PDB file of C-alpha atoms in Angstrom:
ATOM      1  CA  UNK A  29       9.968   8.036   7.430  1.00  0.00           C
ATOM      2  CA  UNK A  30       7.725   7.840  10.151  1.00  0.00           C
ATOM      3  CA  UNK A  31       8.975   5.323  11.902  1.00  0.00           C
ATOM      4  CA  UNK A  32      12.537   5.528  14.193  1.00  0.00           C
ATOM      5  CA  UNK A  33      15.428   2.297  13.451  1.00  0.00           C
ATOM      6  CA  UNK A  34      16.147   0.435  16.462  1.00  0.00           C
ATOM      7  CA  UNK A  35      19.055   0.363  18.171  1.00  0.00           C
ATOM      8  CA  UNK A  36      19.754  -2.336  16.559  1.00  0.00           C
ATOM      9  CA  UNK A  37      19.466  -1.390  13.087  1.00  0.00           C
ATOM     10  CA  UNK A  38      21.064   1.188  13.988  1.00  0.00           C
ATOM     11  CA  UNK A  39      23.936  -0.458  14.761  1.00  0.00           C
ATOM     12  CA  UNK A  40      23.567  -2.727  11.320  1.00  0.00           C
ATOM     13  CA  UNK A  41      23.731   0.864   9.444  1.00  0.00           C
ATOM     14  CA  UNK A  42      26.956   1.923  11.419  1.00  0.00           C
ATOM     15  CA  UNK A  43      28.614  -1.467   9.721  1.00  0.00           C
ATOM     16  CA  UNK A  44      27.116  -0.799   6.223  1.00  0.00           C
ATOM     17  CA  UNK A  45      24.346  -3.208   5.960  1.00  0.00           C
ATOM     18  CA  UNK A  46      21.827  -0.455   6.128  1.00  0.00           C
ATOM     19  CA  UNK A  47      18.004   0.195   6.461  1.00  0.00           C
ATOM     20  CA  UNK A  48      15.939  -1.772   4.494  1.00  0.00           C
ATOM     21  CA  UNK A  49      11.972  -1.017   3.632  1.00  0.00           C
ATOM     22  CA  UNK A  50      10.992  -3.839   6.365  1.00  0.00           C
ATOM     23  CA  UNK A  51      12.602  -2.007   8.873  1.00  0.00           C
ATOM     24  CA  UNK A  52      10.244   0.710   8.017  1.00  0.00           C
ATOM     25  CA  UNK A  53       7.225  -0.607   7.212  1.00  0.00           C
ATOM     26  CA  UNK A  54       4.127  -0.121   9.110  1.00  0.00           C
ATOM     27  CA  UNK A  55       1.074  -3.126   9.591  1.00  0.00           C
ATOM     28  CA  UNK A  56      -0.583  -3.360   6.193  1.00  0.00           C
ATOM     29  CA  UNK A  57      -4.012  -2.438   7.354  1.00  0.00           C
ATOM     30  CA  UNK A  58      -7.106  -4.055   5.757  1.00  0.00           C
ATOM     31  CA  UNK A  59      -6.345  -6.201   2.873  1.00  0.00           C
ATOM     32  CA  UNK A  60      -9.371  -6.328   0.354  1.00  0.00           C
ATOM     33  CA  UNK A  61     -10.116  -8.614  -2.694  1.00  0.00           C
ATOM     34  CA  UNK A  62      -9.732  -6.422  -5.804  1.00  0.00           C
ATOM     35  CA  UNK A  63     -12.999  -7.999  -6.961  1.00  0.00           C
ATOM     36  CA  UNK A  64     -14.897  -6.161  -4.000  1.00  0.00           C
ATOM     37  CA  UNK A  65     -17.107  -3.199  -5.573  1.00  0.00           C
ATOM     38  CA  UNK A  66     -15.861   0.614  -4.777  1.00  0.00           C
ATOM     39  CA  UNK A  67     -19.265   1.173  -2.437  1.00  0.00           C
ATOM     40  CA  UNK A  68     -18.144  -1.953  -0.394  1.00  0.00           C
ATOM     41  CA  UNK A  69     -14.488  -1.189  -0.211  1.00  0.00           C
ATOM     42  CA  UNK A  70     -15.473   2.682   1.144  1.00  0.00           C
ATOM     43  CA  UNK A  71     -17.314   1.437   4.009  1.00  0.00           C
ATOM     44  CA  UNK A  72     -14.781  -1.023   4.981  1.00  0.00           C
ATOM     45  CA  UNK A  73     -12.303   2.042   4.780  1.00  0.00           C
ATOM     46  CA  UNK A  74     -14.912   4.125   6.934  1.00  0.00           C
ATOM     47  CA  UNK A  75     -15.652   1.624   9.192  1.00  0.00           C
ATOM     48  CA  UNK A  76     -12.209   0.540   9.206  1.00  0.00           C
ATOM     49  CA  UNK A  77     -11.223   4.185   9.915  1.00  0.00           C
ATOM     50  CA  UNK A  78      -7.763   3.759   7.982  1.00  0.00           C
ATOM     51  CA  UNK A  79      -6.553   6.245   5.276  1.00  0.00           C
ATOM     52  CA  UNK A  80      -5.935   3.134   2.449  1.00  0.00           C
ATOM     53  CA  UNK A  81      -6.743  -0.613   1.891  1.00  0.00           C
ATOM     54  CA  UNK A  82      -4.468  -2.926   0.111  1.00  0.00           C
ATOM     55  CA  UNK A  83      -5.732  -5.004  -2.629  1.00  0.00           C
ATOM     56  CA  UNK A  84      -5.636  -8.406  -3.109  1.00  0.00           C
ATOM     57  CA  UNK A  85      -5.148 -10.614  -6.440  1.00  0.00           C
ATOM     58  CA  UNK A  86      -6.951 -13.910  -6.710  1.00  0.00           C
ATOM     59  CA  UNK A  87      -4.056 -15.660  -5.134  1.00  0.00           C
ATOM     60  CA  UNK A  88      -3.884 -13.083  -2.576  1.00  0.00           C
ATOM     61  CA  UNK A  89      -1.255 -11.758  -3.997  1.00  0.00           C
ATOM     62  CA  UNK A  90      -1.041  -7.510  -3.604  1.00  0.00           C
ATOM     63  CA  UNK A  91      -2.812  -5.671  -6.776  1.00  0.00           C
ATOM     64  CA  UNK A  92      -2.693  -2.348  -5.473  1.00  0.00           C
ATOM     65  CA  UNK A  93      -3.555   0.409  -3.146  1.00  0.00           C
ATOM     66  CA  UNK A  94      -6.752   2.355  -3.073  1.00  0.00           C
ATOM     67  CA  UNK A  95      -7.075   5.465  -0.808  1.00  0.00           C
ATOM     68  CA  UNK A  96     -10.390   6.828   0.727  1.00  0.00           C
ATOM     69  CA  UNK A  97      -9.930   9.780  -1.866  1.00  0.00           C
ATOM     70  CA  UNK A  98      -9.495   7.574  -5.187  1.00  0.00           C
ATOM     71  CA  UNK A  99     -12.593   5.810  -4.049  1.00  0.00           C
ATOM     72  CA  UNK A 100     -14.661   9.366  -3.177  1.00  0.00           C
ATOM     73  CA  UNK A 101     -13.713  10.683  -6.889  1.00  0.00           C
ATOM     74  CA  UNK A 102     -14.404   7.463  -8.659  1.00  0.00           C
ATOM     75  CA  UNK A 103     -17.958   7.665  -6.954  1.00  0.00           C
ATOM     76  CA  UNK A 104     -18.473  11.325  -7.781  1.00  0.00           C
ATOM     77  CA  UNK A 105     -18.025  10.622 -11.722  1.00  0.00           C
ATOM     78  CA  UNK A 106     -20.820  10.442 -14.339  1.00  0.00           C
ATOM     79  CA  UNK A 107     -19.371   6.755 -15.042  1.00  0.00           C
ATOM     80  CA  UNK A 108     -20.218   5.481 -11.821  1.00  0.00           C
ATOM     81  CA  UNK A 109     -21.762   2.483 -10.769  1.00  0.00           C
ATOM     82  CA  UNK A 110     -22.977   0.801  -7.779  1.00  0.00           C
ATOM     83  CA  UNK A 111     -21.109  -2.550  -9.261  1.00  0.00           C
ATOM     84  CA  UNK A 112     -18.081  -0.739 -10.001  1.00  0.00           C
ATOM     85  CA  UNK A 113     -15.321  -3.451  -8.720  1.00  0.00           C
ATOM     86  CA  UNK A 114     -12.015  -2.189  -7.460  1.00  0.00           C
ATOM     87  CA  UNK A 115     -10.500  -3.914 -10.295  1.00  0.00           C
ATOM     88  CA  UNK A 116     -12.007  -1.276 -12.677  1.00  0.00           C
ATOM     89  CA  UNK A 117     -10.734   1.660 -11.451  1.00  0.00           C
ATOM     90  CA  UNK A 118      -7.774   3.323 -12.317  1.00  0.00           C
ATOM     91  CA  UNK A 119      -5.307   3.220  -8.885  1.00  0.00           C
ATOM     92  CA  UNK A 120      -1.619   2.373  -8.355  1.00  0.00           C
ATOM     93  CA  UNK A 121      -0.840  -1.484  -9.085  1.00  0.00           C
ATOM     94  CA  UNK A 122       2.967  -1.275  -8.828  1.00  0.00           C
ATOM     95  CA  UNK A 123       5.398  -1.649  -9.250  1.00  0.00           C
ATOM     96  CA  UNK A 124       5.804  -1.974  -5.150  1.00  0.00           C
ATOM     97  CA  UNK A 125       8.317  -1.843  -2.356  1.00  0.00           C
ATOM     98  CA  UNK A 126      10.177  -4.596  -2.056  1.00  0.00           C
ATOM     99  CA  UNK A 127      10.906  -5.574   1.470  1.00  0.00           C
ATOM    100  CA  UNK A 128      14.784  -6.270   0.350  1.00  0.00           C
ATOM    101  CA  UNK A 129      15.026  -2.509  -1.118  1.00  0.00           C
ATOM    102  CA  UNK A 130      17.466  -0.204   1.044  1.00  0.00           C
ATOM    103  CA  UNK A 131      15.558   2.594   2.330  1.00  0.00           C
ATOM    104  CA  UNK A 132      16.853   5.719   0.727  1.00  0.00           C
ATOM    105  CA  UNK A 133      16.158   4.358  -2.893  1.00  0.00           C
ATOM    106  CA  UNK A 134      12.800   3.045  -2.013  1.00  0.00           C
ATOM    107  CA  UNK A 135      11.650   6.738  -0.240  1.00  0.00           C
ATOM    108  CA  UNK A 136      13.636   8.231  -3.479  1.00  0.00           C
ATOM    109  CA  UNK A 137      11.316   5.875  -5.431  1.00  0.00           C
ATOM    110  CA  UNK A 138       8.267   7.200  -3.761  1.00  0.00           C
ATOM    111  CA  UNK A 139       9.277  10.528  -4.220  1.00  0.00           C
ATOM    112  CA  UNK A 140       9.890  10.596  -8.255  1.00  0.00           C
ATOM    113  CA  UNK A 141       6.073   8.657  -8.314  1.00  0.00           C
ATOM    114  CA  UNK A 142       5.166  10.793  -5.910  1.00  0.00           C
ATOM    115  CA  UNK A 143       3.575   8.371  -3.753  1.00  0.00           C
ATOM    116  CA  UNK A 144       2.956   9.164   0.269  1.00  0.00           C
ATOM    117  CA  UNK A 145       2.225   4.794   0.930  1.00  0.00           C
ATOM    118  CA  UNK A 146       3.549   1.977  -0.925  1.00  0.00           C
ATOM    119  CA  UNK A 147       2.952  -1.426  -0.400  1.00  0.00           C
ATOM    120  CA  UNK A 148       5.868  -3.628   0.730  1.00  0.00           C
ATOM    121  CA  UNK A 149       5.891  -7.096  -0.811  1.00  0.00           C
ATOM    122  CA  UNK A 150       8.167 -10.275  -0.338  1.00  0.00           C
ATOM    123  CA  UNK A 151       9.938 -11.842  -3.287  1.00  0.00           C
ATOM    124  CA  UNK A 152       6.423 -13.880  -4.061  1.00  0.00           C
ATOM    125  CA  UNK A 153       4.148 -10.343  -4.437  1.00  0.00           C
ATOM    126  CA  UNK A 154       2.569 -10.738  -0.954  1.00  0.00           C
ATOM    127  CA  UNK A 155       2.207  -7.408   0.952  1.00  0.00           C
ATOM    128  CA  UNK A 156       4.005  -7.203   4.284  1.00  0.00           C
ATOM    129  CA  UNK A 157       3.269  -3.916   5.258  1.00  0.00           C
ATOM    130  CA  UNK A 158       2.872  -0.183   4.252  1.00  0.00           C
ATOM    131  CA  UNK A 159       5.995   2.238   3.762  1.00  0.00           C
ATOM    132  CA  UNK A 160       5.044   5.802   4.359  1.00  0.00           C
ATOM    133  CA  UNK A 161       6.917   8.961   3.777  1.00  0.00           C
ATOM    134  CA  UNK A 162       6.131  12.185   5.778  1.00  0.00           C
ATOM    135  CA  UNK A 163       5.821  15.234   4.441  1.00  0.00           C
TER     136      UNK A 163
END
């Protein structure tokens, strides 16, 4: 992972309770509505300058993750259009991290779906944060 456990949870490891995916996690980024049209949702990732944006649902809850390079392809297809939503496209919707999920099996989870980002959710499908492996 790319981010170093505290002392702390270091300390909760050495007893067994172990690393979990929110001790990992990184700030979510830019959170989007999944109705928001591809064209829109690259310039908030340019402007933004951040590899990925985080979907939203209509309750806010997280739909997916869409990377600067999903969004690039999408736009270089013959079915483009300029009112393409995010919603339409094919991208990762889950299932995600859960913020409860020990950290081994949720990078070994990543790894079989080969995923580099995953959202992390609570136990009501709102994303905390990002969990990223390194290469």
């Amino acid at each position: 992972m790319t981010q170093y456990p505290s002392r702390t949870q270091q300390a909760d490891s050495a007893y067994g309770v172990g690393l979990t995916a929110r001790d990992a996690m990184h700030a979510p980024g830019p959170q989007v509505d999944d109705h928001m049209t591809v064209d829109v949702a690259l310039s908030v990732l340019i402007g933004a300058r951040v590899p990925h944006l985080l979907l939203q649902d209509e309750d806010g809850r997280c739909a997916g993750l869409v990377t600067r390079t999903q969004l690039a392809a999408h736009r270089g297809g013959s079915w483009y259009c300029d009112r393409t939503r995010l919603r339409d496209i094919p991208l990762d919707r889950g299932p995600f991290t859960s913020s409860r999920a020990v950290l081994s099996e949720a990078e070994a989870a990543m790894r079989v779906r080969a995923l580099h980002v995953s959202p992390v959710i609570d136990e009501h499908g709102y994303a905390l944060g990002i969990l990223a492996l390194t290469p």
